[in-house]
XYZ file of C-alpha atoms in Angstrom:
652
model
C 135.085 143.124 167.656
C 137.142 141.461 170.352
C 137.651 142.238 174.007
C 140.877 143.609 175.422
C 141.243 140.290 177.275
C 142.351 138.870 173.927
C 145.501 141.006 173.975
C 146.770 139.620 177.254
C 145.515 136.105 176.648
C 147.528 135.756 173.479
C 150.743 135.849 175.471
C 149.663 133.681 178.409
C 147.121 131.079 177.353
C 148.299 127.723 176.055
C 145.739 125.916 173.952
C 145.628 122.152 173.510
C 145.816 121.838 169.748
C 143.594 119.491 167.810
C 145.255 116.826 165.652
C 146.181 118.130 162.217
C 143.677 115.923 160.424
C 141.672 118.483 158.442
C 142.382 121.840 156.899
C 139.684 123.628 154.985
C 141.432 126.682 153.567
C 144.208 127.643 151.196
C 145.370 131.236 151.177
C 148.149 133.629 150.200
C 149.475 136.453 152.366
C 150.666 139.805 151.130
C 154.002 141.248 152.144
C 154.835 142.466 154.752
C 152.608 140.067 156.725
C 154.249 139.001 159.985
C 153.369 135.320 159.481
C 155.599 135.163 156.398
C 158.522 136.019 158.670
C 157.421 133.616 161.396
C 157.096 130.697 158.974
C 160.083 131.537 156.760
C 157.846 131.683 153.696
C 157.160 134.366 151.109
C 154.246 135.825 149.176
C 154.780 133.252 146.389
C 153.660 130.399 148.681
C 150.118 129.175 149.347
C 149.498 128.425 153.021
C 146.975 126.348 154.945
C 146.066 126.331 158.657
C 148.240 124.061 160.785
C 145.130 122.712 162.541
C 141.412 122.851 161.737
C 139.914 126.299 162.358
C 139.192 126.512 166.079
C 138.678 129.157 168.764
C 141.617 130.707 170.541
C 145.266 131.275 169.636
C 146.453 128.779 167.028
C 149.910 127.934 165.669
C 151.021 129.676 162.466
C 149.866 128.147 159.167
C 151.992 125.732 157.177
C 152.937 125.427 153.514
C 150.142 124.116 151.300
C 151.614 124.620 147.813
C 155.216 125.672 147.261
C 156.557 128.199 144.720
C 157.906 125.210 142.760
C 154.396 123.706 142.646
C 153.190 126.972 141.093
C 156.205 127.471 138.824
C 157.052 130.765 140.537
C 160.314 132.535 141.296
C 161.781 134.293 144.300
C 160.248 137.750 144.521
C 156.935 136.815 142.899
C 153.864 137.964 144.831
C 150.596 136.037 144.479
C 147.753 138.549 144.251
C 144.716 136.295 143.699
C 143.924 132.560 143.670
C 141.064 130.253 142.728
C 140.723 126.501 142.265
C 138.109 127.210 139.594
C 135.228 125.553 141.452
C 133.302 128.618 142.644
C 129.523 128.815 142.613
C 127.610 131.193 140.312
C 127.193 134.838 141.201
C 123.678 135.394 142.559
C 122.587 132.326 144.528
C 126.028 131.926 146.112
C 127.383 133.331 149.343
C 130.163 135.811 148.589
C 133.136 135.666 150.940
C 135.761 138.400 150.790
C 138.819 139.915 152.435
C 140.031 143.511 152.484
C 143.362 145.325 152.488
C 144.970 147.206 155.345
C 143.420 150.650 155.538
C 139.897 149.549 154.586
C 137.433 151.171 157.022
C 133.903 150.112 155.983
C 130.887 151.567 157.723
C 129.284 150.512 160.985
C 126.473 147.992 160.632
C 124.156 145.897 162.775
C 125.950 142.606 162.075
C 129.134 142.180 164.068
C 131.961 141.512 163.908
C 132.492 143.265 160.563
C 135.232 145.232 158.848
C 134.374 148.393 160.749
C 134.395 146.725 164.165
C 137.777 145.169 163.390
C 139.145 148.653 162.680
C 137.584 150.902 165.311
C 137.046 148.260 167.999
C 140.664 147.261 168.608
C 142.507 148.531 171.697
C 144.382 151.814 171.453
C 147.856 151.337 170.033
C 146.989 148.065 168.272
C 146.809 147.729 164.490
C 143.381 147.229 162.843
C 142.668 143.539 162.304
C 140.269 143.460 159.356
C 142.964 142.510 156.816
C 143.490 139.073 158.418
C 139.795 138.143 158.593
C 137.281 136.637 156.148
C 133.807 138.163 155.756
C 130.525 137.071 154.117
C 127.590 138.723 152.364
C 124.595 137.228 150.511
C 124.722 134.575 153.219
C 121.438 132.943 154.290
C 123.214 131.167 157.148
C 124.229 134.386 158.904
C 121.526 136.722 157.630
C 124.227 138.911 156.083
C 122.492 140.471 153.066
C 123.305 143.715 151.243
C 124.239 146.253 152.412
C 125.627 144.410 155.440
C 128.290 141.773 155.967
C 129.652 139.805 158.901
C 132.853 138.021 159.824
C 133.175 134.278 159.244
C 136.782 133.493 160.219
C 139.113 135.560 162.379
C 142.843 135.828 161.888
C 143.903 134.375 165.224
C 140.565 133.145 166.581
C 140.152 135.572 169.452
C 136.834 135.677 171.349
C 134.191 137.951 169.808
C 131.852 140.341 171.570
C 128.061 140.482 171.264
C 125.954 141.276 169.377
C 127.047 138.294 167.350
C 125.803 137.002 163.976
C 127.723 134.295 162.143
C 131.111 134.424 163.781
C 131.893 131.711 166.336
C 135.484 132.631 167.114
C 137.158 130.187 164.693
C 140.638 131.314 163.622
C 143.306 130.627 161.013
C 146.454 130.979 163.120
C 147.379 134.333 161.604
C 149.291 137.188 163.188
C 147.257 139.984 164.778
C 147.541 142.159 167.915
C 150.721 143.843 166.687
C 151.279 147.357 168.065
C 151.253 150.539 166.031
C 153.289 152.148 164.604
C 154.185 148.780 163.073
C 157.467 147.192 163.933
C 155.820 144.157 162.353
C 152.576 144.166 160.399
C 149.386 142.287 161.043
C 148.733 139.722 158.337
C 146.855 140.613 155.177
C 145.111 137.790 153.337
C 145.833 138.328 149.646
C 143.219 135.808 148.494
C 141.847 132.452 149.575
C 139.927 129.358 148.531
C 137.868 127.234 150.917
C 139.405 124.091 149.425
C 142.405 122.250 150.873
C 145.692 122.447 148.913
C 144.880 119.083 147.339
C 142.096 120.788 145.394
C 144.793 122.796 143.636
C 146.547 119.579 142.693
C 143.315 118.117 141.348
C 141.870 121.152 139.570
C 145.100 123.159 139.278
C 145.439 126.708 140.606
C 144.377 129.872 138.840
C 146.168 132.972 140.099
C 147.383 136.460 139.291
C 150.679 138.094 140.223
C 151.299 141.535 141.660
C 153.060 144.193 139.565
C 156.818 143.878 139.859
C 156.799 140.089 140.163
C 159.862 138.778 138.260
C 157.789 136.190 136.372
C 155.909 139.021 134.633
C 159.151 140.241 133.010
C 159.833 138.469 129.677
C 162.779 136.098 129.679
C 162.981 135.810 133.481
C 160.984 132.649 134.249
C 161.853 129.736 131.943
C 158.367 128.273 132.507
C 156.812 131.521 131.273
C 159.416 133.082 128.942
C 156.878 135.527 127.466
C 156.244 137.130 130.855
C 152.822 138.521 131.636
C 150.705 141.243 133.197
C 149.133 141.739 136.633
C 145.761 141.434 134.888
C 146.535 137.997 133.438
C 145.105 134.882 135.065
C 147.723 132.124 135.074
C 147.231 128.425 135.734
C 149.606 126.041 137.490
C 149.261 122.292 137.913
C 151.748 120.678 140.320
C 153.736 117.875 138.726
C 155.808 116.098 138.099
C 156.277 117.587 135.678
C 154.746 120.921 136.757
C 152.666 122.881 134.270
C 152.560 126.668 134.195
C 150.653 128.554 131.530
C 148.175 131.278 130.701
C 144.530 130.631 131.576
C 142.966 134.011 130.712
C 144.970 136.862 129.146
C 144.012 140.276 130.478
C 142.754 141.579 127.131
C 140.575 138.488 126.576
C 138.700 139.018 129.841
C 137.936 142.654 129.102
C 140.742 144.156 131.181
C 143.062 146.927 130.033
C 146.262 145.354 128.726
C 149.582 147.185 128.849
C 152.000 144.484 127.756
C 154.326 142.180 129.717
C 155.739 143.677 132.885
C 153.249 146.574 132.989
C 151.739 148.113 136.125
C 148.828 150.451 136.861
C 147.915 152.974 135.534
C 149.168 151.475 132.247
C 147.187 148.273 132.784
C 144.744 146.623 135.177
C 145.817 144.657 138.244
C 143.606 141.770 139.403
C 143.941 141.433 143.173
C 140.923 139.203 143.945
C 139.534 136.272 141.928
C 136.614 133.844 142.139
C 136.349 132.169 138.708
C 133.987 134.621 136.964
C 134.375 137.717 139.142
C 137.338 139.864 140.138
C 138.206 142.979 142.045
C 140.854 145.366 140.760
C 143.639 147.109 142.644
C 143.613 150.901 143.041
C 145.014 152.677 140.000
C 143.687 150.136 137.499
C 142.491 152.137 134.455
C 139.281 150.104 134.081
C 138.051 151.564 137.361
C 137.931 154.996 135.715
C 136.197 153.679 132.590
C 133.402 151.770 134.376
C 133.406 153.830 136.725
C 134.044 151.737 139.818
C 136.369 151.458 142.768
C 138.637 148.853 144.354
C 135.767 148.032 146.731
C 133.555 146.787 143.870
C 133.295 143.219 142.535
C 133.345 143.058 138.724
C 132.156 140.533 136.154
C 134.806 139.087 133.839
C 134.261 138.699 130.055
C 131.860 141.662 129.740
C 134.025 144.445 128.397
C 135.784 146.587 127.958
C 134.644 148.185 130.057
C 133.806 145.540 132.640
C 130.503 145.611 134.498
C 129.887 145.682 138.233
C 128.639 142.370 139.670
C 128.027 143.741 143.157
C 129.002 147.265 144.211
C 131.065 147.883 147.292
C 128.220 149.583 149.163
C 126.177 146.352 148.816
C 129.036 144.543 150.547
C 128.818 147.036 153.383
C 132.085 148.677 152.336
C 132.914 152.349 152.045
C 134.282 154.183 148.974
C 138.021 153.660 148.808
C 137.974 150.328 150.647
C 139.822 147.614 148.750
C 138.556 144.038 148.279
C 141.599 141.745 148.343
C 140.127 138.233 148.123
C 136.961 136.568 146.819
C 135.218 133.178 147.057
C 131.745 132.131 145.853
C 129.965 129.108 147.375
C 126.352 127.922 147.257
C 125.221 126.661 150.672
C 122.971 123.608 150.080
C 121.236 123.766 153.484
C 122.038 126.904 155.472
C 121.656 127.125 159.218
C 122.847 129.870 161.604
C 126.448 128.989 162.513
C 125.780 129.593 166.202
C 123.367 126.658 166.084
C 125.620 124.531 163.888
C 127.537 122.574 166.494
C 130.388 121.793 166.493
C 131.881 123.141 163.232
C 130.004 126.446 162.842
C 130.335 126.536 159.046
C 126.662 127.419 158.459
C 125.876 124.139 156.668
C 123.377 121.670 158.186
C 121.657 119.193 158.200
C 123.233 118.066 154.891
C 126.803 118.868 156.009
C 129.191 116.331 154.467
C 131.627 117.024 157.319
C 129.416 117.831 160.321
C 132.357 118.070 162.708
C 134.810 120.071 160.578
C 134.511 123.637 159.271
C 134.032 123.410 155.479
C 131.505 125.937 154.145
C 132.456 125.021 150.575
C 131.494 121.348 151.082
C 134.336 120.268 148.768
C 134.195 116.576 147.861
C 136.928 115.997 145.304
C 136.463 112.250 144.869
C 132.639 112.343 144.894
C 132.179 109.828 147.706
C 129.754 112.104 149.636
C 132.338 112.616 152.385
C 133.836 116.098 152.383
C 137.553 116.543 151.790
C 137.948 118.179 155.199
C 137.090 114.922 157.008
C 137.494 112.232 154.327
C 140.043 109.681 155.602
C 140.966 108.862 152.001
C 140.356 111.376 149.235
C 141.117 109.040 146.329
C 140.270 110.243 142.827
C 141.278 107.126 140.913
C 139.723 104.636 143.358
C 142.794 102.486 143.903
C 142.870 102.833 147.695
C 145.708 105.340 147.764
C 144.990 108.968 148.636
C 145.726 112.146 146.685
C 148.392 114.397 148.173
C 147.409 117.715 149.725
C 144.350 116.484 151.623
C 145.512 116.469 155.249
C 142.574 114.393 156.533
C 143.898 111.406 154.565
C 144.878 108.374 156.604
C 145.558 106.146 153.585
C 148.978 105.970 151.885
C 149.753 108.760 149.435
C 149.044 107.820 145.818
C 152.259 108.013 143.771
C 150.157 108.064 140.609
C 147.066 110.056 141.664
C 145.042 109.955 138.449
C 145.671 106.396 137.208
C 144.789 103.346 139.309
C 147.569 100.916 140.023
C 149.535 99.038 142.681
C 151.494 102.198 143.670
C 154.882 100.584 143.008
C 157.827 102.843 142.173
C 160.460 100.539 140.693
C 163.113 103.196 140.081
C 162.465 105.067 143.342
C 162.093 108.514 141.771
C 158.638 109.394 143.145
C 155.944 108.587 140.538
C 154.544 105.060 140.439
C 155.352 102.902 137.420
C 151.929 103.321 135.792
C 152.494 107.067 135.295
C 156.310 107.235 135.297
C 157.671 108.479 131.979
C 160.752 106.324 132.604
C 159.693 103.549 134.995
C 163.106 101.869 135.015
C 165.333 104.968 135.030
C 165.159 107.566 137.848
C 163.824 110.906 136.615
C 162.043 112.683 139.480
C 161.308 115.734 137.330
C 159.569 113.568 134.693
C 160.853 115.878 131.941
C 159.409 114.930 128.544
C 160.440 117.640 126.115
C 158.651 116.200 123.069
C 155.499 115.137 125.005
C 155.521 111.618 123.558
C 155.103 109.897 126.925
C 158.742 108.814 127.172
C 160.888 110.822 129.592
C 163.954 112.553 128.220
C 166.370 110.338 130.158
C 165.078 107.174 128.471
C 163.736 108.609 125.199
C 165.787 107.482 122.207
C 164.757 110.697 120.504
C 164.040 113.303 123.206
C 163.549 116.187 120.775
C 161.046 114.606 118.356
C 157.595 113.179 119.081
C 157.745 109.392 118.685
C 155.685 107.270 121.088
C 156.750 104.115 119.183
C 160.466 104.582 120.048
C 161.311 102.797 116.781
C 165.054 102.138 116.347
C 165.637 100.155 113.179
C 169.414 99.883 113.485
C 169.389 99.290 117.276
C 171.900 102.068 117.869
C 169.778 103.574 120.712
C 168.970 106.582 118.520
C 165.311 106.708 117.498
C 164.533 106.561 113.811
C 162.698 109.903 113.776
C 165.837 111.802 114.780
C 168.482 109.404 113.488
C 170.091 110.852 110.371
C 171.875 107.578 109.867
C 169.537 104.609 110.153
C 171.204 101.487 108.826
C 174.644 103.012 108.267
C 178.055 101.589 109.078
C 180.482 101.927 111.930
C 183.135 104.614 112.244
C 186.839 104.201 113.014
C 189.543 106.745 113.810
C 186.836 109.162 114.942
C 188.025 112.483 116.352
C 186.226 115.637 117.491
C 187.702 118.886 118.744
C 185.830 121.980 119.871
C 187.912 125.045 120.670
C 187.548 128.663 121.818
C 184.262 127.765 123.503
C 184.334 130.594 126.011
C 182.930 134.059 125.405
C 182.726 135.870 123.136
C 180.529 133.838 120.797
C 181.324 133.669 117.114
C 184.998 132.666 117.313
C 184.540 128.958 118.135
C 186.550 126.300 116.333
C 185.534 122.822 115.205
C 187.386 119.824 113.772
C 185.825 116.427 113.106
C 187.006 113.420 111.143
C 186.704 109.657 110.819
C 186.567 106.639 108.546
C 183.314 105.004 107.453
C 184.034 101.278 107.665
C 182.265 99.888 104.596
C 183.309 96.232 104.726
C 185.402 94.983 101.788
C 184.936 94.086 99.051
C 181.669 96.114 99.007
C 181.803 99.576 97.403
C 179.761 102.553 98.584
C 176.026 101.771 98.633
C 175.521 104.440 95.939
C 178.726 104.822 93.944
C 180.464 106.877 92.799
C 181.055 109.303 95.690
C 179.022 112.400 94.768
C 179.116 114.959 97.585
C 179.899 117.610 94.963
C 176.444 116.837 93.495
C 174.462 115.765 96.573
C 176.183 117.560 99.466
C 177.307 116.251 102.844
C 175.610 116.459 106.252
C 177.361 116.512 109.621
C 175.770 116.548 113.069
C 176.971 116.724 116.683
C 174.667 115.787 119.567
C 175.722 116.736 123.103
C 174.671 113.726 125.194
C 175.752 115.489 128.377
C 173.320 118.336 127.723
C 170.146 116.285 127.367
C 170.953 115.124 123.807
C 170.882 118.705 122.559
C 171.875 119.100 118.910
C 174.683 121.651 119.058
C 175.620 121.401 115.381
C 173.686 120.156 112.363
C 174.843 121.411 108.979
C 174.261 120.437 105.374
C 177.270 121.376 103.268
C 175.589 122.108 99.933
C 176.708 120.749 96.555
C 178.172 122.833 93.751
C 181.554 122.992 92.040
C 183.968 125.912 92.244
C 183.127 128.633 91.458
C 179.634 128.673 92.921
C 177.254 131.599 93.035
C 178.554 132.848 96.404
C 182.161 133.437 95.393
C 184.861 132.509 92.858
C 186.709 130.305 95.373
C 183.683 128.732 97.028
C 182.448 125.206 96.327
C 183.689 121.669 95.745
C 186.696 120.422 93.782
C 186.976 116.799 92.679
C 189.628 114.566 91.174
C 189.225 112.872 87.829
C 188.178 109.516 89.256
C 185.540 111.033 91.589
C 187.113 109.420 94.646
C 188.237 112.600 96.412
C 186.325 115.868 96.917
C 187.274 119.008 98.822
C 185.022 121.891 99.847
C 185.922 125.449 100.794
C 184.161 128.723 101.393
C 185.883 132.040 101.913
C 182.693 133.993 102.527
C 181.211 131.810 105.328
C 178.120 131.639 103.121
C 176.336 128.873 101.238
C 173.895 128.891 98.290
C 171.261 129.743 97.423
C 170.925 132.785 99.691
C 174.655 133.300 100.256
C 173.825 134.932 103.598
C 176.881 135.735 105.663
C 177.303 133.136 108.425
C 175.081 130.572 106.708
C 178.071 128.202 106.423
C 178.148 128.213 110.265
C 181.881 128.792 110.164
C 182.575 125.589 108.210
C 185.339 126.702 105.852
C 186.729 123.314 104.776
C 185.450 119.773 104.231
C 186.788 116.675 102.552
C 185.435 113.257 101.561
C 187.299 110.308 100.033
C 186.204 106.919 98.671
C 188.820 104.333 99.656
C 186.667 101.252 99.213
C 188.761 100.092 96.259
C 191.644 99.740 98.732
C 189.383 98.103 101.339
C 189.717 101.197 103.549
C 186.089 102.363 103.485
C 185.514 106.108 103.126
C 186.868 109.051 105.098
C 185.771 112.593 105.907
C 187.158 115.740 107.505
C 185.422 118.966 108.470
C 187.002 122.148 109.818
C 185.319 125.265 111.110
C 186.301 128.539 112.710
C 184.530 131.754 113.604
C 181.388 129.770 114.377
C 179.288 129.261 117.518
C 179.364 125.688 118.789
C 179.096 126.377 122.528
C 177.794 125.768 125.121
C 179.082 122.195 125.070
C 179.296 119.614 127.850
C 180.042 116.216 126.303
C 180.222 113.348 125.683
C 179.057 113.590 122.080
C 177.549 111.594 119.219
C 178.959 112.491 115.807
C 177.192 111.640 112.518
C 178.127 112.134 108.869
C 176.135 111.477 105.671
C 178.129 111.306 102.431
C 175.382 112.606 100.162
C 171.777 113.618 100.565
C 168.576 111.958 101.875
C 168.725 109.128 99.322
C 172.274 108.240 100.362
C 171.274 108.486 104.005
C 168.393 106.038 103.470
C 170.731 103.686 101.625
C 173.139 103.596 104.572
C 175.918 105.762 103.133
C 176.493 107.273 106.572
C 178.028 106.550 109.952
C 177.677 107.482 113.610
C 180.127 107.381 116.464
C 179.438 107.924 120.158
C 182.463 109.005 122.167
C 182.464 107.440 125.644
C 182.764 110.000 128.430
C 186.339 108.960 129.366
C 187.395 109.616 125.761
C 186.441 113.306 125.959
C 188.902 115.600 127.730
C 187.931 119.142 128.672
C 190.675 121.713 129.009
C 190.753 123.415 132.427
C 188.423 126.370 132.259
C 186.267 124.752 129.575
C 187.697 126.524 126.535
C 188.375 123.290 124.621
C 187.030 119.725 124.446
C 188.814 116.906 122.578
C 187.279 113.478 121.952
C 188.822 110.446 120.276
């Protein structure tokens, strides 16, 4: 409970702010919290106090982890968070937040939820939703069925009788009048750790129903979508990682499929590693039975079991727990006697002057993160990002010791840069071989050796022509590339320059027996393979149609392929020829002119295409390829001309 003086003081008192050297909390706010408007952030952003928790009005919080760090999209709403380092249920203090509308019941320990609802001045919104409370807390004497407040939203002065609360605030928005033009803040969930803890241990979180990322096909980092009962995990990059930590069904929750919402499925809206609280309407609450005020054990159902009922928290039926944190206090002391930080930890406090009830010490140096001048996990003298107490330079390679030199200037230091000599700030490595896509000679196939036997800058594992010959008179034309798909055109041709007087490596020419392979790689689209087709062997007529197959001359120096059905053996499935209706190969080595090929296609799908391109042909099968009866040609960018509008690209 706060005095009415707080209302006037908020508008008139100017507080000398402490230096922003330590921040001990990371939290999410629910829409429509006023602070999200004040800071220009959204409910997909994790915030941290701008200054250490202190009494009196504080500035609004600042960004701790961005939506990009979490792999989230505009419109996503973070419902619950945890850094995965909570204490066990039982010996640990349980900290919690509640939603707007939670009333609680009056108790002897104040402030509490009830005092923050009924004790505010007339015409002012209840303030419980922006505060953090504690139960099972030896430092404050808050044991079931009573709780007390630990941190206040804006840090206003409390009234007696007082238990654990010392007036420390988070810089949140309170004191807004009712009916709401703007809303008081509502803490969605929180973790005592600084944002750097999320970078070290990653972030576990759930999303509210309706978040775009839960809809399949919306978020490229999570194409399968998800449910509001799923626990996701995000590890800030580069490159960022976003995946599934605990599917709803695995943890005993009711699963309703991607994009579901209560009552079809459960909605986790508070998380502390092994315990959760569910949002109203979640079907598991009926099966247990339980309410949104109860804290539930994960991995026990279905149905789940109650870890601590709402009445033991001092809450009333229908109240809604919105955030959870579990921490074991190693040496509790009443916060009123714990000067100056009031976090309830003493005399073993690893940051005696800074509020940090969780005692987080990420680098294990016995100095808490909240006051450690250099939280440095790899011990190289450079500090991990996200720990605002750090005074040492930020480590550009936080988990591998090194000199912190970034040769290419793209952000990561050389010792952990996937392309240390080529800028690639996103560190994309599609095949996870340790070589970034921009410098990987085979970005689509795992090959940490980067072997390139013919030194053509195409790695052996994805080079369909290792040890082949050069190509002259190369031409490539892609037409009708715009929508609709399925009507695209393709023409490609060139001469394989087998040097005279050498014949083909495996004479005679035998594409009618061994087939012919053609491939187009779009270098401008991250070396994407936009066309790779094996034209099968077989003389006319083949099993697909009376006019399909190869024809050859009597000397086996010229072969022509055709298909009228756009199908190839053995399945003869329509479209299996990929639109390639004609092909030709000729052996001209007897005339010292090498070998030539032509391929034509229509009614295929060869878009999207960017260019420039690498074109490859193999006159035969794998044996001929290994023998070098193949050629590649890379068209320089100036040699590829795109028709205005992008409907056609010609390279020569």
